GROMACS .gro file of C-alpha atoms in nm:
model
  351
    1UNK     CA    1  -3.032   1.662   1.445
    2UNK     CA    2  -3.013   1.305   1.611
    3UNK     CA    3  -3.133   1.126   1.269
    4UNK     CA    4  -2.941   1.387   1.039
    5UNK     CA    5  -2.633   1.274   1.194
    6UNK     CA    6  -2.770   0.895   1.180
    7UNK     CA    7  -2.882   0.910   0.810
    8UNK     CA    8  -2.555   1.065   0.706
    9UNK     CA    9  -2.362   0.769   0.867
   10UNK     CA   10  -2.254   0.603   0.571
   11UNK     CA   11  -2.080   0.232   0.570
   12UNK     CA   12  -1.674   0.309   0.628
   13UNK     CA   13  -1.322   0.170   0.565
   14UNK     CA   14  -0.989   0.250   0.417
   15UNK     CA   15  -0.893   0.014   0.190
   16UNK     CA   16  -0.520  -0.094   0.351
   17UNK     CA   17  -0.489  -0.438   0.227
   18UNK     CA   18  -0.272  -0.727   0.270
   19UNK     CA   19  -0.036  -0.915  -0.005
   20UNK     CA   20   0.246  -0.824  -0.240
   21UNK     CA   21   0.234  -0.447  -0.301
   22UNK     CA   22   0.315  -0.502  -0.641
   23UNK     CA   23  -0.034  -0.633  -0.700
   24UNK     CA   24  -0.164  -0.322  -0.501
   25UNK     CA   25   0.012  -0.022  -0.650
   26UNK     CA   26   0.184   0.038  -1.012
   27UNK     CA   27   0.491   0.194  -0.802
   28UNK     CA   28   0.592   0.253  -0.443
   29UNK     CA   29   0.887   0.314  -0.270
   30UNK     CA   30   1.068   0.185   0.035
   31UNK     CA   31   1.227   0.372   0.334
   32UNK     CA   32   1.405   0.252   0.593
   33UNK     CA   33   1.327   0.389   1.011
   34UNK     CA   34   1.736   0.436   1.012
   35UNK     CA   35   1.682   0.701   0.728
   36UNK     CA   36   1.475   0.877   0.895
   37UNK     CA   37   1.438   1.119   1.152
   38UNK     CA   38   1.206   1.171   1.458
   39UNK     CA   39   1.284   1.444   1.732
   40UNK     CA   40   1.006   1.523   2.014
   41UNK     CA   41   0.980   1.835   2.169
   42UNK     CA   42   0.797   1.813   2.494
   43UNK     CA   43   0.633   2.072   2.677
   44UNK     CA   44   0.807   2.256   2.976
   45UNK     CA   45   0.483   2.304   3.147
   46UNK     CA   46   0.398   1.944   3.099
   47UNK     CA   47   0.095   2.019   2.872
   48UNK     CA   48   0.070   1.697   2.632
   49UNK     CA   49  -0.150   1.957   2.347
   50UNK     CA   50   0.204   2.154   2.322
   51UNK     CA   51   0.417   1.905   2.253
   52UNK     CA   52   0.516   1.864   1.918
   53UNK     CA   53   0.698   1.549   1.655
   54UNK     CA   54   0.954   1.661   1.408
   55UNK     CA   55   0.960   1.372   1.155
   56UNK     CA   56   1.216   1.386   0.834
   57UNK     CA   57   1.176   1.118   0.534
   58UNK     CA   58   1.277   1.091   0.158
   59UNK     CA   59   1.065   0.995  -0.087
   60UNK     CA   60   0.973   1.033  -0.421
   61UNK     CA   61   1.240   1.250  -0.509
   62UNK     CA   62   1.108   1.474  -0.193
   63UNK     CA   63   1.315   1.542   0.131
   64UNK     CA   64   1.019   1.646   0.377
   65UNK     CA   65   1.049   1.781   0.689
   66UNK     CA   66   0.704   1.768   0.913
   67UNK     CA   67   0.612   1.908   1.226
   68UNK     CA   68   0.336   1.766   1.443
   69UNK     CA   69   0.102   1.746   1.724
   70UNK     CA   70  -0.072   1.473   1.910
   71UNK     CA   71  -0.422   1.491   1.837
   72UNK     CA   72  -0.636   1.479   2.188
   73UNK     CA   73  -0.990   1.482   2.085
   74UNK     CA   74  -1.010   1.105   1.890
   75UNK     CA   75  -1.072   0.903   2.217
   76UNK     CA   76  -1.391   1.051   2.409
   77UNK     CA   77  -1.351   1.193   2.766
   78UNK     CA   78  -1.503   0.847   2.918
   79UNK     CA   79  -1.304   0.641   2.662
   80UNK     CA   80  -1.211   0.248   2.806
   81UNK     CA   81  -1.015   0.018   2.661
   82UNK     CA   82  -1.153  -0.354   2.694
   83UNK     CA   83  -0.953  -0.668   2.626
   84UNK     CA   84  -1.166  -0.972   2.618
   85UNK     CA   85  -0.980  -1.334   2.680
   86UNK     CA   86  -1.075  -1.653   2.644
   87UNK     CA   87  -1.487  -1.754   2.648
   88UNK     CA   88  -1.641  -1.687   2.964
   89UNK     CA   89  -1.345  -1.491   3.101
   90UNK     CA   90  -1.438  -1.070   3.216
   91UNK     CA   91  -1.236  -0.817   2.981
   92UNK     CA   92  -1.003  -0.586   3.131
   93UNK     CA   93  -0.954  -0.228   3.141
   94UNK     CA   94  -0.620  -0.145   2.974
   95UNK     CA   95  -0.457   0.206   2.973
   96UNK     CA   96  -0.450   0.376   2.641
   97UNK     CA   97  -0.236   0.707   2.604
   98UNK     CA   98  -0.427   0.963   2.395
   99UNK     CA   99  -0.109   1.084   2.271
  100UNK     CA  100  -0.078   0.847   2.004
  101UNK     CA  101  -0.235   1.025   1.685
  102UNK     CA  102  -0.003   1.274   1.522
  103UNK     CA  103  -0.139   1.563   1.313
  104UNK     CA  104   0.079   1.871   1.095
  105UNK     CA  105   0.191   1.980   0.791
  106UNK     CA  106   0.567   1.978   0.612
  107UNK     CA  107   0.742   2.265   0.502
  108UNK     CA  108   0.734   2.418   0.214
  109UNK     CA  109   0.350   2.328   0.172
  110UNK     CA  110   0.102   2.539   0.346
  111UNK     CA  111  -0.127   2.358   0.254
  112UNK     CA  112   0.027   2.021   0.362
  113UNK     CA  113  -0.100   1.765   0.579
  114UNK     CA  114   0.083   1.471   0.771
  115UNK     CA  115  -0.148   1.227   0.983
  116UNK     CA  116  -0.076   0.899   1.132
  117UNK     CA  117   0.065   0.679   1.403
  118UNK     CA  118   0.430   0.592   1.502
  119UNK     CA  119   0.467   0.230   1.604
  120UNK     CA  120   0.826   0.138   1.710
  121UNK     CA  121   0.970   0.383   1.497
  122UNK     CA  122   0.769   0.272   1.201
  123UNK     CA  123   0.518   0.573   1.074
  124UNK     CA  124   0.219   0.470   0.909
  125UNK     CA  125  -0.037   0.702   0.797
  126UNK     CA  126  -0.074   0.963   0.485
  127UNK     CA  127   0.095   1.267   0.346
  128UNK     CA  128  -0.082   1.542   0.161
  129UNK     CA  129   0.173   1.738  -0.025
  130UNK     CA  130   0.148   2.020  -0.341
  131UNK     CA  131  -0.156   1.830  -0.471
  132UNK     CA  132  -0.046   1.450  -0.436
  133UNK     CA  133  -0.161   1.215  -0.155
  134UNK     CA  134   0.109   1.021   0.000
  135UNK     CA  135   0.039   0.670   0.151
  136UNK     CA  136   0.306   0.517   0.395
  137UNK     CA  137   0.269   0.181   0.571
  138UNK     CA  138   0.433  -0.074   0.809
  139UNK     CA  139   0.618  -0.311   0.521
  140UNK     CA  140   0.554  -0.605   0.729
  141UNK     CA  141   0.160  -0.586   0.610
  142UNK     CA  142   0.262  -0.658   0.231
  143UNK     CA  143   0.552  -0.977   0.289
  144UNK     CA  144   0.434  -1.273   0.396
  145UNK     CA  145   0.615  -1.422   0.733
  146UNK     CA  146   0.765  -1.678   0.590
  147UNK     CA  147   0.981  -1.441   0.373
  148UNK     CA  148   1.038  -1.172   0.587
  149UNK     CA  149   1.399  -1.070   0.720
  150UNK     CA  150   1.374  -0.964   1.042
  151UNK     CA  151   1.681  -0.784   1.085
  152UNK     CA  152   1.536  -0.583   0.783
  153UNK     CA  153   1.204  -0.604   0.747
  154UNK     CA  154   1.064  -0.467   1.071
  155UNK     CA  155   1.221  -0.113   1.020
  156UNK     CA  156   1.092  -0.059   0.690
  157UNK     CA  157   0.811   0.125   0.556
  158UNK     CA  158   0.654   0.143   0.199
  159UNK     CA  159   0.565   0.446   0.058
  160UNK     CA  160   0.324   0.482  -0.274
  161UNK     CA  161   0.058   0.761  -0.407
  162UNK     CA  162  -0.281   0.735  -0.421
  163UNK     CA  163  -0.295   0.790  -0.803
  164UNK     CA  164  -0.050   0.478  -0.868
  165UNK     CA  165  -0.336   0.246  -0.656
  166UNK     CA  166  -0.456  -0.030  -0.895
  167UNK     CA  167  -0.845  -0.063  -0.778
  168UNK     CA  168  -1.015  -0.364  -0.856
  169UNK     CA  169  -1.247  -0.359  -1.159
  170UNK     CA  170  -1.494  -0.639  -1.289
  171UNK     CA  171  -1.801  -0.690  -1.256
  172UNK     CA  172  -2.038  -0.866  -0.954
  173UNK     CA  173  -2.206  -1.209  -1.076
  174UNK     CA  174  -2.520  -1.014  -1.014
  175UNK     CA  175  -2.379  -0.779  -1.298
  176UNK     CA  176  -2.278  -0.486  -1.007
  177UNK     CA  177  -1.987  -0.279  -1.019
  178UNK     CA  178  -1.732  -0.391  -0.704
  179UNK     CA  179  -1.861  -0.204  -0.412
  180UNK     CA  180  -1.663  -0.098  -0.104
  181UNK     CA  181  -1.946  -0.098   0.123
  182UNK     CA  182  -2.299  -0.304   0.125
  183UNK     CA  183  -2.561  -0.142   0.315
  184UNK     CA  184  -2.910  -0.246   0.441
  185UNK     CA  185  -3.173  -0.069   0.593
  186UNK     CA  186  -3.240  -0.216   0.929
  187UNK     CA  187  -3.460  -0.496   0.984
  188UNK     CA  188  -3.562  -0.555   1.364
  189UNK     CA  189  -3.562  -0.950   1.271
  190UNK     CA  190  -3.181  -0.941   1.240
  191UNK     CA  191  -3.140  -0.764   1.593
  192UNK     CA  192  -3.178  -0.971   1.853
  193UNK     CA  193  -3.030  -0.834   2.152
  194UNK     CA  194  -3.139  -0.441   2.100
  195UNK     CA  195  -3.349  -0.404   2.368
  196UNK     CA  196  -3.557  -0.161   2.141
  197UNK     CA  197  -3.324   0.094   2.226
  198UNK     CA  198  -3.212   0.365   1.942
  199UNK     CA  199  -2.887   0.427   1.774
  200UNK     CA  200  -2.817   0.774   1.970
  201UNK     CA  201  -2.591   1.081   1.856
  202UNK     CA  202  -2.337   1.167   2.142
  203UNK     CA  203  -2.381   1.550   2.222
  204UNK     CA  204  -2.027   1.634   2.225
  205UNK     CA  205  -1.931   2.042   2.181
  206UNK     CA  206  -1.727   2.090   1.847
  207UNK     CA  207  -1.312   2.071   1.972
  208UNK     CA  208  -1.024   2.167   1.802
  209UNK     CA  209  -0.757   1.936   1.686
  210UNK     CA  210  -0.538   2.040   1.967
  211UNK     CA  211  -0.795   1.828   2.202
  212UNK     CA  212  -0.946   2.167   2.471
  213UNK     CA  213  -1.284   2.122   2.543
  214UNK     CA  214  -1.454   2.437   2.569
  215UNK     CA  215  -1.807   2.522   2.719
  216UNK     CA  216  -2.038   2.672   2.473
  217UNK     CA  217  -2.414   2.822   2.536
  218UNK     CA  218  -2.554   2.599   2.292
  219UNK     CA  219  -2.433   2.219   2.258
  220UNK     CA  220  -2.366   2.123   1.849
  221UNK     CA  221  -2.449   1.796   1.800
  222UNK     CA  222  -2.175   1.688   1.550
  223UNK     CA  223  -1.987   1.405   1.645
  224UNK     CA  224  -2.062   1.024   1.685
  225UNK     CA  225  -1.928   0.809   1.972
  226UNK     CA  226  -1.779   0.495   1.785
  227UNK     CA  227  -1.706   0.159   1.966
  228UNK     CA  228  -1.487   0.023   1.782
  229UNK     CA  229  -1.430  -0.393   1.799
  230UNK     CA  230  -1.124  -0.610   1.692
  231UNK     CA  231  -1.211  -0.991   1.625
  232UNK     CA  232  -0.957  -1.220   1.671
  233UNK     CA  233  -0.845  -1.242   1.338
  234UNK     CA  234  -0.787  -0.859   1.351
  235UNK     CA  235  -0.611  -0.855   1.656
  236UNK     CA  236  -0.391  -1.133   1.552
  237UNK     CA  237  -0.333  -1.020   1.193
  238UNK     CA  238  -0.324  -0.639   1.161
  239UNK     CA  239  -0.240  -0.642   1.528
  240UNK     CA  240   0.051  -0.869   1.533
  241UNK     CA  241  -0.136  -1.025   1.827
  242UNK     CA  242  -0.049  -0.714   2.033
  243UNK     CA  243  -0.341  -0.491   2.165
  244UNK     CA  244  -0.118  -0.179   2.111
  245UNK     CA  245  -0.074  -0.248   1.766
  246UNK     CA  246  -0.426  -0.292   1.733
  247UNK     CA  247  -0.525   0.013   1.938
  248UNK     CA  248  -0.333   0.218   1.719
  249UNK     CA  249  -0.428   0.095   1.393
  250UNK     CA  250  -0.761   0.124   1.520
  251UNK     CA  251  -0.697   0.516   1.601
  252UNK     CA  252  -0.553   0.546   1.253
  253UNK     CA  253  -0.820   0.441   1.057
  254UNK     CA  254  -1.146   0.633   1.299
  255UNK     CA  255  -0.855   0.960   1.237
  256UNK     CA  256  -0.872   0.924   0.876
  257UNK     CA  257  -1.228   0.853   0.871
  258UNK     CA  258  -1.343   1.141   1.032
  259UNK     CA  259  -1.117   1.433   0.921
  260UNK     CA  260  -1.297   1.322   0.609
  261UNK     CA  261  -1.648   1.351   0.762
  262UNK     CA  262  -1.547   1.633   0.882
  263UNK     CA  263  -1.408   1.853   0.581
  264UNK     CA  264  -1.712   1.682   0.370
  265UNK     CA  265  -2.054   1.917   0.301
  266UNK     CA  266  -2.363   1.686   0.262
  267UNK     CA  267  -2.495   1.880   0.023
  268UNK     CA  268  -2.839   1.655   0.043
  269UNK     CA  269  -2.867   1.783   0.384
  270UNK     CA  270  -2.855   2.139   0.293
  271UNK     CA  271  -2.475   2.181   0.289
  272UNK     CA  272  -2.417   2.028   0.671
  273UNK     CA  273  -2.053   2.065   0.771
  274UNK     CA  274  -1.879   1.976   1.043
  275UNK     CA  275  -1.958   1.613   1.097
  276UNK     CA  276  -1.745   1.382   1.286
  277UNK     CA  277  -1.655   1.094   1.490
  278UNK     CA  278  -1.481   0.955   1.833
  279UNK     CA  279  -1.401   0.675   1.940
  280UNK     CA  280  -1.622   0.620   2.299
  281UNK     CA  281  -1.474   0.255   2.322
  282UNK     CA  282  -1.262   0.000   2.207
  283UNK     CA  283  -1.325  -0.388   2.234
  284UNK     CA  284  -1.026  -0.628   2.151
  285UNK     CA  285  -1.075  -0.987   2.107
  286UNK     CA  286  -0.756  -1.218   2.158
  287UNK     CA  287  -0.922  -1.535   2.122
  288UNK     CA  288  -1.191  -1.723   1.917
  289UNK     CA  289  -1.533  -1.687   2.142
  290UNK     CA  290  -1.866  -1.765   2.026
  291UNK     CA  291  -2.095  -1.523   1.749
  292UNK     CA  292  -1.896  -1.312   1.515
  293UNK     CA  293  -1.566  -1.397   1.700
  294UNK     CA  294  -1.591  -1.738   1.656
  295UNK     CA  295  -1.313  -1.995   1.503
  296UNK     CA  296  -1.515  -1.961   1.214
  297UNK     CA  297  -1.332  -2.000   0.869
  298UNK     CA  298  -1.492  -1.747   0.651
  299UNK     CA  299  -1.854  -1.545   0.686
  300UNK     CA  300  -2.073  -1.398   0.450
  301UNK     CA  301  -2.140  -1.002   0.488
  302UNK     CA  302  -2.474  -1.081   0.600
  303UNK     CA  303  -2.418  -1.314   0.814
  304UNK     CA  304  -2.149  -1.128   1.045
  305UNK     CA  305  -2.331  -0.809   1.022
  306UNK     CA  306  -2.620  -0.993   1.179
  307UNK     CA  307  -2.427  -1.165   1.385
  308UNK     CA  308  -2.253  -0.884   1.512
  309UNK     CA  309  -2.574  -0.682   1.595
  310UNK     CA  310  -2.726  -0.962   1.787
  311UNK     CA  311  -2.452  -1.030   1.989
  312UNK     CA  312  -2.351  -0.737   2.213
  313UNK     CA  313  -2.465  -0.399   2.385
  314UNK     CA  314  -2.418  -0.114   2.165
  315UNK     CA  315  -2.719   0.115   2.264
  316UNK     CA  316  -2.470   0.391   2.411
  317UNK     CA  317  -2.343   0.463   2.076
  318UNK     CA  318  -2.366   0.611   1.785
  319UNK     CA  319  -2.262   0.363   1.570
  320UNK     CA  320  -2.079   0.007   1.610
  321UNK     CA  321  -1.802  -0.077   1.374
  322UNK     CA  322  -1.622  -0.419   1.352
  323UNK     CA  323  -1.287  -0.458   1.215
  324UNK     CA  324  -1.184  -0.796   1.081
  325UNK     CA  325  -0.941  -0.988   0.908
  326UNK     CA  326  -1.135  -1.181   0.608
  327UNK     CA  327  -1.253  -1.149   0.265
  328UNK     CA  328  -1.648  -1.106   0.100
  329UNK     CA  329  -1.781  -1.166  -0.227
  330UNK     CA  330  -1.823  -0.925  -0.464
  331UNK     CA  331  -1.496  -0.694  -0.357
  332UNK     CA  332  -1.776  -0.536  -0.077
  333UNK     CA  333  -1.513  -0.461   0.222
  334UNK     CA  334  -1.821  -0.406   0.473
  335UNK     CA  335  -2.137  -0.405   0.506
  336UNK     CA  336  -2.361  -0.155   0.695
  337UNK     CA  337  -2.678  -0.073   0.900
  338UNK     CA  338  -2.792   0.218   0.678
  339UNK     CA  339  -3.039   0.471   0.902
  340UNK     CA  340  -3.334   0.574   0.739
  341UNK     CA  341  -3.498   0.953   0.748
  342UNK     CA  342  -3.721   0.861   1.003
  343UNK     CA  343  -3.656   0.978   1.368
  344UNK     CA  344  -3.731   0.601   1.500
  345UNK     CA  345  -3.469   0.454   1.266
  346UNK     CA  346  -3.192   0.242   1.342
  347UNK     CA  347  -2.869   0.237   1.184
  348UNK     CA  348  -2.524   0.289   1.162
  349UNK     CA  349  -2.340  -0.025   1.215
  350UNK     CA  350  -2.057  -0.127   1.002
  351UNK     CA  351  -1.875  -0.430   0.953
   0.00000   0.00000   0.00000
């Protein structure tokens, strides 16, 4: 099961981009944080998995009230949370609360499904509702600081379908469709530091959302321990050069990523369900340091994919997965360590 779960690790990342939304979607919508409405309702018994997040918005012609729970299961059991400095200095351990993912439905909708983080009162995340997937994001990402408002712009929030997203078309100069993700079967030349270790599975029993481990007979391997790592143009970015904001964008996008791993059937792997990810550990850069942090001005794929292989200790996960702030060539928004079928392969690694 160990290179099932490897080979079915394909390259990963939402496409949440920066620049005017008008170039990005045919129509969207803005809300304002004072329009809407967020009520908590905590737990008497001071259990976190009952607590629950009433959040009201209007949109689209839609008044929607959703009701939600933190999810508890996205950050492993031995998660940390490492903040590196300047070059040379130690990271340090920095509390994360694993309350910060927020999973439901709306009424009216059985079917329905809210997901997403609340940062400052902003909500950013998506909306699944009679058929029609809702996107909703932080409107500082789309206006450029020099035009921003601040009295106005940091409590509003854009709102736009999926169907009105205007996807790059064109062709490659190698005459390619625009990819989302490279890949590249692994090549021991381009890691340096791997210690001839292999990409491992964590054996993690299947949880529900609610975040109760329960003891089983029979482990199921089905979920892959992530560390996730924020360069320094992430962090100060997407991040607003806060490591909350990054932490939690961070959450958002592994949340996303799996509950569609999860509700996927690789039907090349004779219809395996189930499939998932965690995140084991995060790593947040706040300054330029050498390798694929550097002060560099722009990389090619290849390049920072190698670089980032070579450069630290991954070997107690399943997969590494950088998150930057820079363009490639060819539309490609990462680049991956593809797995092969063979139980000594490497792979997994996404950039």
């Amino acid at each position: 099961m160990k290179t099932l779960i490897a080979s079915a690790f394909f390259c990963f990342l939402l496409h949440q981009c920066i620049g005017d939304i008008r170039n990005l979607v045919s129509y969207h919508e803005v809300i304002y944080a004072s329009h809407t409405h967020v009520r908590d309702r905590r737990s008497a018994e001071g259990d976190a998995r009952s607590n629950t997040r009433e959040f009201h918005f209007t949109a689209f012609n839609r008044s929607l009230q959703c009701h939600m729970r933190p999810r508890l299961d996205l950050l492993s059991r031995d998660f940390k949370l490492k903040v590196y400095g300047r070059e040379g200095e130690p990271p340090k351990e920095v509390k994360l609360d694993r309350d910060q993912v927020f999973v439901g439905k709306c009424d009216g909708d059985p079917k329905s499904e809210i997901r997403g983080v609340f940062k400052d009162g902003i909500f950013s995340g998506t909306v699944f509702y009679e058929g029609q997937l809702y996107g909703i994001e932080d409107a500082k990402a789309h206006i450029p600081p020099e035009t921003r408002d601040a009295g106005e712009v940091e409590e509003r929030m854009i709102v736009y379908r999926a169907s009105d997203i205007k996807w790059e078309t064109g062709h490659q100069p190698d005459g390619h469709e625009p990819s989302f993700c490279g890949n590249s079967y692994f090549n021991p030349n381009h890691v340096i530091n791997n210690g001839g270790e292999r990409v491992v599975v964590d054996k993690v029993n299947s949880v529900p959302t609610g975040g109760r481990y329960k003891r089983a007979t029979q482990p199921v391997w089905n979920t892959c321990k992530v560390v996730a790592v924020a360069d320094h143009k992430f962090y100060q970015e997407m991040g607003s050069s806060s490591v909350t904001n990054t932490a939690l964008y961070i959450m958002e996008v592994i949340d996303q990523v799996d509950q569609i791993y999860r509700t996927t059937e690789f039907s090349s792997f004779g219809g395996v369900t189930g499939l998932g990810f965690e995140i084991g550990e995060m790593r947040i850069y706040q300054f330029p340091t050498r390798g694929f942090n550097s002060a560099q001005g722009s990389w090619d794929g290849l390049a920072l994919l190698q670089a980032f292989s070579a450069t630290s200790d991954y070997q107690s996960f399943c997969a590494a997965h950088l998150f930057t702030h820079q363009s490639f060539e060819g539309n490609v928004l990462g680049l991956a360590y593809i797995a092969p079928d063979s139980g000594s392969g490497i792979g997994g690694i996404c950039s």
